[in-house]
Amino acid sequence: KVVLNSVRNLALLLSFNGSKYHGWQRQKNAVTVEETLSNAIYKITGEQASIIGCSRTDAGVHALGYVCNFKSNTKIPTEKLPLALNTALPNDIRTLKCKRVADDFHSRFCAVSKTYIYKVYSDVISNPLLKDFVYHFPYELNYSKMERATLPFIGTHDFSAFMSSGSSQVTTVREVIDFHVSKENNHFNFEITANAFLYNMVRIIIGTVLYVGIGKIQLQDIEQIIACRDRKRSGITAGPEGLYLSSVKYNE
Amino acid sequence: KVVLNSVRNLALLLSFNGSKYHGWQRQKNAVTVEETLSNAIYKITGEQASIIGCSRTDAGVHALGYVCNFKSNTKIPTEKLPLALNTALPNDIRTLKCKRVADDFHSRFCAVSKTYIYKVYSDVISNPLLKDFVYHFPYELNYSKMERATLPFIGTHDFSAFMSSGSSQVTTVREVIDFHVSKENNHFNFEITANAFLYNMVRIIIGTVLYVGIGKIQLQDIEQIIACRDRKRSGITAGPEGLYLSSVKYNE
C-alpha cells in the first residue's frame, strides 16, 4: 500500500528591510524576522512551522535574497504561497519566491557560498533619506587604496582577526571567493563572497578597508593583520545599516 | 550713534526623511519637522525661533532641498550653524546649508517656483527596502502613454480638478513650468516644476498619469479633465511616500 507523503520541504526567497528587526533569529522580548515570518505562516496555513534560516543576521541588517526553509502540510500550492504569505507579512518583509526542495535540503548546511553587499556613504553631512540603508563615514576615502586593500582578503585564511567575540566556531578558516568595491560619487559599494562568514566578519573587514581608505591602517600591513589573528589590529566594526545579504548559492 | 542690528534673518536648506513626521507644520499631538527643528534651534541658541517654511508637506513626504527661515540673535557664525544644528537634530533631518538673507526674505512668499520629484515602483511584489521611499503601483504601466500624458499639464491652468478639498485658496490657477518622466527598469521618476502647487496637486496629477498608464483614463481626455475642474474625473491621490520636495527657486 502506497502512502503519499503530503509533507513538503519548502524553500523561500525573502527580501527584508532589517531596520525594525532584531535580526533574523527568534529572541525573547525583541521582534525578529523569523518570528514575524512564523506568524505569517501560521496565519495562512494554521501550522507552527519550524523555520531554518540560511544565516543569523544582526539587528538592522537587510536582505535582498535571504533563503529559509520549513516543512509544511499546507494544501496551498507552492506557487501561490508567495502572494499568500505577502498578504500576511508586514511590508518590510516580502516573499519573492517559493520552491519545493528535497526533503533533506537545509538552507544553512547546504549553502555553498553567500554574497554580501556593503554600502558606504562618504560625505561630511549624512544623507537623512539613507540613514537606515548606508553606513555614513564622514572622512575622505582613498578609493584606489581601498580597491587594492580588498585583494589580500581573497583566498583561504584564518579570519580570527575579523570576528567578534561571543561566537563559537569549530574553525575560523574561511574562503573568500571574491571581494571588490565600486564607486559612484560619494557612494561606495562593496561586494564580498565567501563559503561562509564568521560573526561580524563582513563588517570588520569593511571597517579595516575603510581604515586603509583614510590611512589609519597601511595597505602593506593587511596581510600581516590577517596572519596575526588579532582582533585588536583590524579596523572598526562598520555599522549594520550598510549590510545586505545579497544571495546564497546552493548546489543543484 | 550707530546701533548695529544683531538680528539676522537666516535661511536654512534642509533635507529630511518624512517617514516618521506628520509633515512640516507644527501640530498638536503629532511630531512634525518644524517642531523638531525648533527644538534643535532652541537647544543650540536658547531662542524660541519663529520658523517660516517654504511649504507645508504632508505626513510621509520627503525633502531634498526644503527652505525655511527664522530671525535670530545667536552669536554662532552663520557658516557654523549647519554643523551645530545637525548635532542637535535627529539623523532623519539634516541642515545642508545656512545663509544670511535680507530682512524681508520670506521662504514661502518669495519662492518663484518649486520642483517636486515623484518616485513610482511598478512591480507585482513591492520592494521592502523602498517601502517608505517609492509609491508601489502593482500594475503594468505604458511608459510612452505616460510620457505623452505629462504634456497637457504644462502651462497655466485652473487646477481645481487636482486639488484635495480642505484648502482655501484665493485662486486655483497655477503655472506648471515643466513636467516629465524618466524610467529605469521598474522605477519611474516624475519631475514637476510649478510657480506654486495646490493641496495634493502633485499627488493627484501623478495618480491621473498612472491611470493613463494603465488605460483607466484616456490620453485624449486629459485636457478635458483639466478644463472641467472636477476632482471626480481625475485619478487617485498617489501616496505621500513617493513625493520629494526637490528644490525651491528664489529671485536673487
Coordinates of C-alpha atoms in Angstrom, one line a residue:
Chain A
K1 CA 0.0 0.0 0.0
V2 CA 1.5 3.3 -1.1
V3 CA 1.2 6.2 1.4
L4 CA 1.7 9.5 -0.3
N5 CA 3.7 11.9 1.8
S6 CA 2.0 15.2 1.8
V7 CA 4.7 17.0 3.8
R8 CA 6.7 19.3 1.5
N9 CA 10.0 20.9 2.3
L10 CA 9.5 24.5 1.1
A11 CA 12.3 27.0 0.5
L12 CA 11.5 30.7 0.5
L13 CA 13.5 33.5 -1.1
L14 CA 12.9 36.7 1.0
S15 CA 13.9 40.3 0.8
F16 CA 13.6 42.3 4.0
N17 CA 14.3 45.7 5.4
G18 CA 16.1 45.0 8.7
S19 CA 15.7 48.4 10.2
K20 CA 13.0 47.5 12.6
Y21 CA 14.1 43.9 13.4
H22 CA 16.5 42.5 15.9
G23 CA 17.9 40.3 13.2
W24 CA 16.7 37.0 11.8
Q25 CA 16.7 34.7 14.8
R26 CA 13.9 34.4 17.3
Q27 CA 14.6 36.1 20.6
K28 CA 12.8 36.8 23.8
N29 CA 11.5 40.4 24.1
A30 CA 12.5 41.5 20.6
V31 CA 10.8 41.3 17.2
T32 CA 12.8 39.3 14.7
V33 CA 12.3 38.4 11.0
E34 CA 12.0 34.7 11.8
E35 CA 9.2 35.3 14.4
T36 CA 7.3 37.6 12.0
L37 CA 7.5 35.1 9.2
S38 CA 6.5 32.3 11.5
N39 CA 3.4 34.3 12.5
A40 CA 2.5 34.8 8.8
I41 CA 2.9 31.1 8.0
Y42 CA 0.7 30.3 11.0
K43 CA -1.9 32.8 9.8
I44 CA -2.2 31.3 6.3
T45 CA -1.6 27.6 7.0
G46 CA -2.5 27.2 10.6
E47 CA 0.9 25.5 11.1
Q48 CA 3.6 26.2 13.7
A49 CA 6.5 25.9 11.2
S50 CA 10.0 25.2 12.3
I51 CA 11.9 27.6 10.1
I52 CA 15.6 27.1 9.2
G53 CA 17.3 30.3 8.1
C54 CA 20.4 30.4 5.9
S55 CA 22.2 32.6 8.5
R56 CA 21.7 34.8 11.5
T57 CA 21.7 38.4 10.7
D58 CA 22.2 41.3 13.2
A59 CA 19.7 43.9 14.0
G60 CA 19.4 46.5 11.2
V61 CA 21.0 44.2 8.6
H62 CA 19.0 43.9 5.3
A63 CA 18.4 41.1 2.8
L64 CA 17.9 41.1 -0.9
G65 CA 17.9 37.3 -1.2
Y66 CA 17.6 35.5 2.1
V67 CA 16.8 31.8 1.9
C68 CA 15.0 29.8 4.5
N69 CA 13.1 26.5 4.5
F70 CA 10.4 24.8 6.5
K71 CA 8.3 21.6 6.3
S72 CA 4.6 22.0 5.7
N73 CA 1.4 20.0 5.2
T74 CA -0.4 23.0 3.7
K75 CA -2.7 22.4 0.7
I76 CA -1.9 25.8 -0.7
P77 CA 0.0 25.2 -4.0
T78 CA 3.7 26.1 -3.8
E79 CA 3.5 28.8 -6.5
K80 CA 0.6 30.6 -4.6
L81 CA 2.5 30.8 -1.3
P82 CA 4.5 34.0 -2.0
L83 CA 1.3 36.0 -2.7
A84 CA -0.5 34.4 0.3
L85 CA 2.4 35.0 2.6
N86 CA 2.8 38.6 1.5
T87 CA -0.7 39.4 2.4
A88 CA 0.1 38.2 6.0
L89 CA 3.5 39.8 6.2
P90 CA 4.3 43.5 7.1
N91 CA 5.5 45.4 4.0
D92 CA 9.2 45.4 5.2
I93 CA 9.4 41.7 4.5
R94 CA 8.5 40.2 1.1
T95 CA 8.5 36.7 -0.1
L96 CA 9.9 36.8 -3.6
K97 CA 9.8 33.1 -4.5
C98 CA 8.7 29.7 -3.0
K99 CA 10.1 26.4 -4.3
R100 CA 9.6 22.8 -3.2
V101 CA 13.0 21.3 -2.4
A102 CA 14.4 17.9 -1.4
D103 CA 13.4 16.6 2.0
D104 CA 17.0 16.9 3.2
F105 CA 17.6 20.4 1.9
H106 CA 18.8 22.6 4.8
S107 CA 19.1 26.3 3.9
R108 CA 22.2 26.8 6.2
F109 CA 24.1 23.5 5.9
C110 CA 23.6 23.2 2.2
A111 CA 24.7 26.7 1.4
V112 CA 27.8 26.6 -0.8
S113 CA 28.6 30.4 -0.6
K114 CA 27.0 33.6 0.4
T115 CA 27.4 37.1 -1.1
Y116 CA 27.0 40.3 0.9
I117 CA 26.8 43.8 -0.3
Y118 CA 28.0 46.6 1.9
K119 CA 27.1 50.3 1.2
V120 CA 29.1 53.2 2.5
Y121 CA 28.2 56.9 2.0
S122 CA 31.1 59.2 2.5
D123 CA 30.3 62.8 3.0
V124 CA 30.6 65.4 5.8
I125 CA 26.9 65.5 6.2
S126 CA 25.0 62.3 6.3
N127 CA 22.0 61.6 4.0
P128 CA 18.8 61.6 6.1
L129 CA 17.0 59.5 3.4
L130 CA 19.6 56.8 3.5
K131 CA 20.1 56.7 7.3
D132 CA 19.0 53.1 7.6
F133 CA 20.4 51.9 4.3
V134 CA 24.1 53.1 4.1
Y135 CA 26.9 53.4 6.6
H136 CA 27.8 57.0 6.9
F137 CA 31.6 57.6 7.0
P138 CA 32.4 61.3 7.2
Y139 CA 36.1 61.1 6.2
E140 CA 37.6 61.3 2.8
L141 CA 38.4 57.9 1.4
N142 CA 41.2 57.0 -1.0
Y143 CA 39.4 54.8 -3.5
S144 CA 42.4 53.3 -5.2
K145 CA 43.9 52.2 -1.9
M146 CA 40.6 50.6 -0.9
E147 CA 40.5 48.8 -4.2
R148 CA 43.9 47.3 -3.5
A149 CA 43.1 46.6 0.1
T150 CA 40.3 44.1 -0.9
L151 CA 42.8 41.8 -2.6
P152 CA 44.7 40.3 0.4
F153 CA 41.4 39.1 1.8
I154 CA 40.7 36.9 -1.2
G155 CA 41.6 33.2 -0.6
T156 CA 41.5 30.8 2.3
H157 CA 42.6 32.3 5.6
D158 CA 42.1 32.1 9.3
F159 CA 39.9 35.1 9.8
S160 CA 40.1 35.3 13.6
A161 CA 41.2 38.9 13.4
F162 CA 37.9 39.7 11.7
M163 CA 35.5 38.0 14.2
S164 CA 33.6 39.5 17.1
S165 CA 33.9 37.5 20.3
G166 CA 30.8 35.6 21.5
S167 CA 30.7 33.2 18.6
S168 CA 31.7 29.5 19.0
Q169 CA 33.2 28.1 15.8
V170 CA 34.8 24.8 15.2
T171 CA 37.2 26.5 12.8
T172 CA 37.9 30.2 12.0
V173 CA 39.2 29.4 8.5
R174 CA 37.0 30.7 5.7
E175 CA 37.4 31.1 1.9
V176 CA 36.8 34.5 0.5
I177 CA 35.9 33.8 -3.1
D178 CA 35.5 37.4 -4.3
F179 CA 35.8 40.8 -2.9
H180 CA 35.7 44.1 -4.7
V181 CA 34.5 47.7 -4.4
S182 CA 32.9 50.1 -6.8
K183 CA 32.2 53.8 -6.5
E184 CA 29.6 56.3 -7.7
N185 CA 30.1 59.9 -6.5
N186 CA 30.1 59.6 -2.7
H187 CA 28.7 56.0 -2.7
F188 CA 31.0 53.0 -2.2
N189 CA 29.6 49.6 -2.8
F190 CA 31.5 46.6 -1.6
E191 CA 30.6 43.0 -2.6
I192 CA 32.1 40.0 -0.9
T193 CA 31.5 36.3 -1.5
A194 CA 32.8 33.5 0.8
N195 CA 32.0 29.9 1.5
A196 CA 30.8 31.1 5.0
F197 CA 31.4 34.0 7.3
L198 CA 32.4 34.4 10.9
Y199 CA 30.4 36.6 13.3
N200 CA 30.6 40.2 12.1
M201 CA 33.3 39.2 9.6
V202 CA 32.0 41.4 6.8
R203 CA 31.6 44.4 9.0
I204 CA 35.1 44.1 10.5
I205 CA 36.6 43.6 7.0
I206 CA 34.8 46.7 5.7
G207 CA 35.9 48.7 8.8
T208 CA 39.5 47.6 8.1
V209 CA 39.3 48.6 4.4
L210 CA 37.8 51.9 5.4
Y211 CA 40.8 52.5 7.8
V212 CA 43.1 51.8 4.8
G213 CA 41.0 54.4 2.9
I214 CA 41.8 57.1 5.5
G215 CA 45.4 56.0 6.1
K216 CA 44.8 54.7 9.6
I217 CA 45.9 51.2 8.5
Q218 CA 48.6 50.8 5.9
L219 CA 47.9 48.8 2.8
Q220 CA 51.1 46.7 3.2
D221 CA 50.0 45.7 6.7
I222 CA 46.8 43.9 5.7
E223 CA 48.4 40.5 5.1
Q224 CA 50.1 40.7 8.4
I225 CA 46.9 41.7 10.2
I226 CA 45.2 38.7 8.7
A227 CA 48.1 36.5 9.7
C228 CA 48.3 37.7 13.3
R229 CA 44.8 36.6 14.0
D230 CA 44.5 39.5 16.5
R231 CA 41.1 41.4 16.5
K232 CA 42.9 44.4 18.1
R233 CA 44.8 45.1 14.9
S234 CA 41.9 45.1 12.5
G235 CA 39.6 48.1 12.0
I236 CA 36.2 49.1 13.4
T237 CA 33.1 47.0 13.1
A238 CA 31.2 49.0 10.4
G239 CA 27.5 49.6 11.2
P240 CA 24.8 47.1 10.4
E241 CA 22.7 49.5 8.3
G242 CA 25.1 49.2 5.3
L243 CA 25.0 45.4 5.2
Y244 CA 22.8 43.4 2.8
L245 CA 22.7 39.7 2.4
S246 CA 22.6 39.6 -1.4
S247 CA 22.4 36.0 -2.4
V248 CA 23.0 32.4 -1.3
K249 CA 24.3 29.8 -3.6
Y250 CA 23.4 26.1 -3.4
N251 CA 24.5 23.1 -5.4
E252 CA 21.7 22.0 -7.8
Chain B
K1 CA 25.2 107.0 17.4
V2 CA 25.1 103.9 15.2
V3 CA 23.3 100.9 16.7
L4 CA 24.3 97.7 15.0
N5 CA 21.4 95.4 14.5
S6 CA 22.5 91.9 15.5
V7 CA 19.3 90.2 14.4
R8 CA 19.9 88.1 11.3
N9 CA 17.3 86.6 9.1
L10 CA 18.7 83.1 8.4
A11 CA 17.7 80.8 5.6
L12 CA 18.3 77.0 6.0
L13 CA 18.4 74.4 3.3
L14 CA 17.2 71.1 4.8
S15 CA 16.9 67.5 3.6
F16 CA 14.6 65.3 5.6
N17 CA 13.2 61.8 5.6
G18 CA 9.5 62.4 6.2
S19 CA 8.6 58.8 7.1
K20 CA 8.3 59.5 10.8
Y21 CA 6.9 63.0 10.7
H22 CA 3.4 64.4 10.4
G23 CA 4.6 66.8 7.7
W24 CA 6.3 70.1 8.2
Q25 CA 3.9 72.2 10.1
R26 CA 3.6 72.2 13.9
Q27 CA 0.6 70.3 15.1
K28 CA -0.9 69.3 18.4
N29 CA -0.2 65.6 19.4
A30 CA 2.0 64.8 16.4
V31 CA 5.7 65.2 15.8
T32 CA 6.5 67.5 12.8
V33 CA 9.7 68.6 11.1
E34 CA 9.1 72.3 12.1
E35 CA 8.7 71.4 15.8
T36 CA 11.8 69.1 15.7
L37 CA 13.9 71.9 14.0
S38 CA 12.5 74.4 16.5
N39 CA 13.7 72.3 19.4
A40 CA 17.2 72.0 17.8
I41 CA 17.4 75.7 17.3
Y42 CA 16.4 76.2 21.0
K43 CA 19.0 73.7 22.1
I44 CA 21.9 75.5 20.4
T45 CA 20.8 79.2 20.6
G46 CA 18.4 79.3 23.5
E47 CA 16.0 81.1 21.3
Q48 CA 12.3 80.2 20.6
A49 CA 12.5 80.8 16.8
S50 CA 9.5 81.6 14.7
I51 CA 10.3 79.5 11.6
I52 CA 8.8 80.2 8.2
G53 CA 8.7 77.2 5.9
C54 CA 8.6 77.3 2.1
S55 CA 5.6 74.9 2.1
R56 CA 3.5 72.6 4.2
T57 CA 4.3 69.0 3.4
D58 CA 2.1 66.0 4.2
A59 CA 3.0 63.2 6.6
G60 CA 5.5 60.8 4.9
V61 CA 6.6 63.3 2.3
H62 CA 10.4 63.8 1.9
A63 CA 12.6 66.8 1.1
L64 CA 15.9 67.0 -0.7
G65 CA 16.0 70.8 -0.6
Y66 CA 13.5 72.3 1.8
V67 CA 14.0 76.0 2.5
C68 CA 12.9 77.8 5.7
N69 CA 13.9 81.0 7.5
F70 CA 13.9 82.5 11.0
K71 CA 15.2 85.5 12.7
S72 CA 17.9 85.0 15.3
N73 CA 20.2 86.9 17.7
T74 CA 22.6 84.0 18.0
K75 CA 26.3 84.7 18.1
I76 CA 27.1 81.4 16.4
P77 CA 28.5 82.4 12.9
T78 CA 26.2 81.6 10.0
E79 CA 28.6 79.2 8.4
K80 CA 28.9 77.1 11.6
L81 CA 25.1 76.7 12.1
P82 CA 24.6 73.7 9.9
L83 CA 27.1 71.6 11.9
A84 CA 25.8 72.9 15.2
L85 CA 22.2 72.2 14.3
N86 CA 23.0 68.8 13.0
T87 CA 24.4 67.7 16.3
A88 CA 21.0 68.7 17.9
L89 CA 18.8 67.2 15.2
P90 CA 17.8 63.6 14.8
N91 CA 19.6 61.9 11.8
D92 CA 16.4 61.9 9.6
I93 CA 16.7 65.7 9.3
R94 CA 19.9 67.4 8.1
T95 CA 20.8 71.0 7.6
L96 CA 22.7 71.2 4.4
K97 CA 23.4 75.0 4.3
C98 CA 22.7 78.2 6.2
K99 CA 22.8 81.6 4.7
R100 CA 22.1 85.1 5.9
V101 CA 19.3 86.6 3.8
A102 CA 17.6 90.1 3.5
D103 CA 15.4 91.0 6.5
D104 CA 12.3 90.8 4.3
F105 CA 13.1 87.4 2.8
H106 CA 10.2 85.1 3.4
S107 CA 10.8 81.5 2.3
R108 CA 7.2 80.9 1.2
F109 CA 6.1 84.3 -0.2
C110 CA 9.4 84.9 -2.0
A111 CA 9.5 81.5 -3.7
V112 CA 9.4 81.8 -7.5
S113 CA 8.9 78.1 -8.2
K114 CA 9.2 74.7 -6.6
T115 CA 10.3 71.4 -8.1
Y116 CA 9.0 68.1 -6.8
I117 CA 10.2 64.6 -7.7
Y118 CA 7.8 61.7 -7.5
K119 CA 9.1 58.1 -7.5
V120 CA 6.9 55.1 -8.5
Y121 CA 8.0 51.5 -8.3
S122 CA 5.9 49.3 -10.6
D123 CA 6.1 45.5 -9.9
V124 CA 3.8 42.8 -8.7
I125 CA 5.8 42.5 -5.4
S126 CA 6.7 45.7 -3.6
N127 CA 10.3 46.4 -2.6
P128 CA 10.5 46.1 1.2
L129 CA 13.7 48.3 1.3
L130 CA 11.9 51.1 -0.5
K131 CA 8.6 50.9 1.2
D132 CA 8.9 54.5 2.6
F133 CA 10.6 55.9 -0.4
V134 CA 8.6 55.0 -3.5
Y135 CA 5.0 54.6 -4.4
H136 CA 4.3 50.9 -5.1
F137 CA 2.0 50.5 -8.1
P138 CA 1.5 46.8 -8.9
Y139 CA 0.1 47.2 -12.4
E140 CA 1.9 47.3 -15.8
L141 CA 2.4 50.9 -17.0
N142 CA 2.6 52.1 -20.5
Y143 CA 5.6 54.4 -20.4
S144 CA 5.1 56.1 -23.7
K145 CA 1.5 57.0 -22.9
M146 CA 2.6 58.4 -19.6
E147 CA 5.3 60.5 -21.3
R148 CA 2.6 62.0 -23.5
A149 CA 0.2 62.4 -20.6
T150 CA 2.6 64.8 -18.9
L151 CA 2.4 67.4 -21.7
P152 CA -1.2 68.8 -21.3
F153 CA -0.4 69.7 -17.7
I154 CA 2.3 72.1 -18.7
G155 CA 1.2 75.8 -18.9
T156 CA -1.2 78.0 -16.9
H157 CA -4.4 76.2 -15.9
D158 CA -7.0 76.2 -13.3
F159 CA -6.0 73.0 -11.5
S160 CA -9.2 72.6 -9.4
A161 CA -9.6 69.0 -10.6
F162 CA -6.2 68.3 -9.0
M163 CA -6.8 69.7 -5.5
S164 CA -8.0 67.9 -2.4
S165 CA -10.7 69.7 -0.5
G166 CA -9.9 71.4 2.8
S167 CA -7.7 74.0 1.3
S168 CA -8.7 77.6 0.9
Q169 CA -7.0 79.3 -2.0
V170 CA -7.7 82.7 -3.4
T171 CA -7.1 81.3 -6.9
T172 CA -6.7 77.8 -8.2
V173 CA -4.8 78.8 -11.2
R174 CA -1.2 77.6 -11.3
E175 CA 1.6 77.6 -13.9
V176 CA 3.3 74.2 -14.5
I177 CA 6.6 75.2 -15.9
D178 CA 8.0 71.7 -16.5
F179 CA 6.7 68.1 -16.1
H180 CA 8.4 65.0 -17.4
V181 CA 9.0 61.3 -16.5
S182 CA 12.0 59.0 -16.9
K183 CA 12.3 55.3 -16.4
E184 CA 14.9 52.8 -15.3
N185 CA 13.7 49.2 -15.2
N186 CA 10.6 49.2 -12.9
H187 CA 11.4 52.6 -11.5
F188 CA 9.5 55.7 -12.8
N189 CA 10.8 59.2 -11.8
F190 CA 8.5 62.1 -12.3
E191 CA 9.8 65.7 -12.0
I192 CA 7.3 68.6 -11.9
T193 CA 8.0 72.3 -11.5
A194 CA 5.4 75.0 -11.0
N195 CA 5.2 78.5 -9.7
A196 CA 3.1 77.1 -6.8
F197 CA 1.0 74.0 -6.1
L198 CA -2.5 73.4 -4.7
Y199 CA -3.1 71.0 -1.8
N200 CA -2.2 67.4 -3.0
M201 CA -1.8 68.7 -6.6
V202 CA 1.3 66.7 -7.4
R203 CA -0.1 63.5 -5.9
I204 CA -3.4 63.8 -7.9
I205 CA -1.6 64.7 -11.1
I206 CA 0.7 61.6 -10.7
G207 CA -2.4 59.5 -9.9
T208 CA -4.0 60.7 -13.1
V209 CA -0.9 60.0 -15.2
L210 CA -0.7 56.5 -13.6
Y211 CA -4.3 55.9 -14.6
V212 CA -3.4 56.9 -18.2
G213 CA -0.5 54.3 -17.9
I214 CA -2.9 51.5 -17.1
G215 CA -5.6 52.7 -19.6
K216 CA -8.1 53.7 -16.9
I217 CA -8.0 57.3 -18.2
Q218 CA -7.6 58.0 -21.9
L219 CA -4.7 60.2 -23.0
Q220 CA -7.0 62.4 -25.1
D221 CA -9.3 63.1 -22.1
I222 CA -6.6 64.8 -20.0
E223 CA -7.2 68.3 -21.5
Q224 CA -10.9 68.0 -20.8
I225 CA -10.3 66.7 -17.3
I226 CA -8.2 69.8 -16.6
A227 CA -10.8 72.0 -18.2
C228 CA -13.8 70.5 -16.3
R229 CA -12.3 71.4 -12.9
D230 CA -14.0 68.3 -11.4
R231 CA -12.0 66.3 -8.9
K232 CA -14.1 63.3 -9.6
R233 CA -12.8 62.9 -13.1
S234 CA -9.1 63.0 -12.2
G235 CA -7.2 59.9 -10.9
I236 CA -6.2 58.7 -7.4
T237 CA -4.1 60.7 -4.9
A238 CA -0.8 58.8 -5.2
G239 CA 0.8 58.0 -1.8
P240 CA 3.0 60.5 0.1
E241 CA 6.0 58.1 0.3
G242 CA 6.9 58.7 -3.4
L243 CA 6.9 62.5 -3.0
Y244 CA 10.1 64.6 -2.6
L245 CA 10.3 68.4 -2.4
S246 CA 13.4 68.7 -4.6
S247 CA 14.2 72.4 -4.8
V248 CA 12.8 75.9 -4.4
K249 CA 13.8 78.8 -6.6
Y250 CA 14.1 82.4 -5.5
N251 CA 15.0 85.6 -7.3
E252 CA 18.4 86.7 -6.4

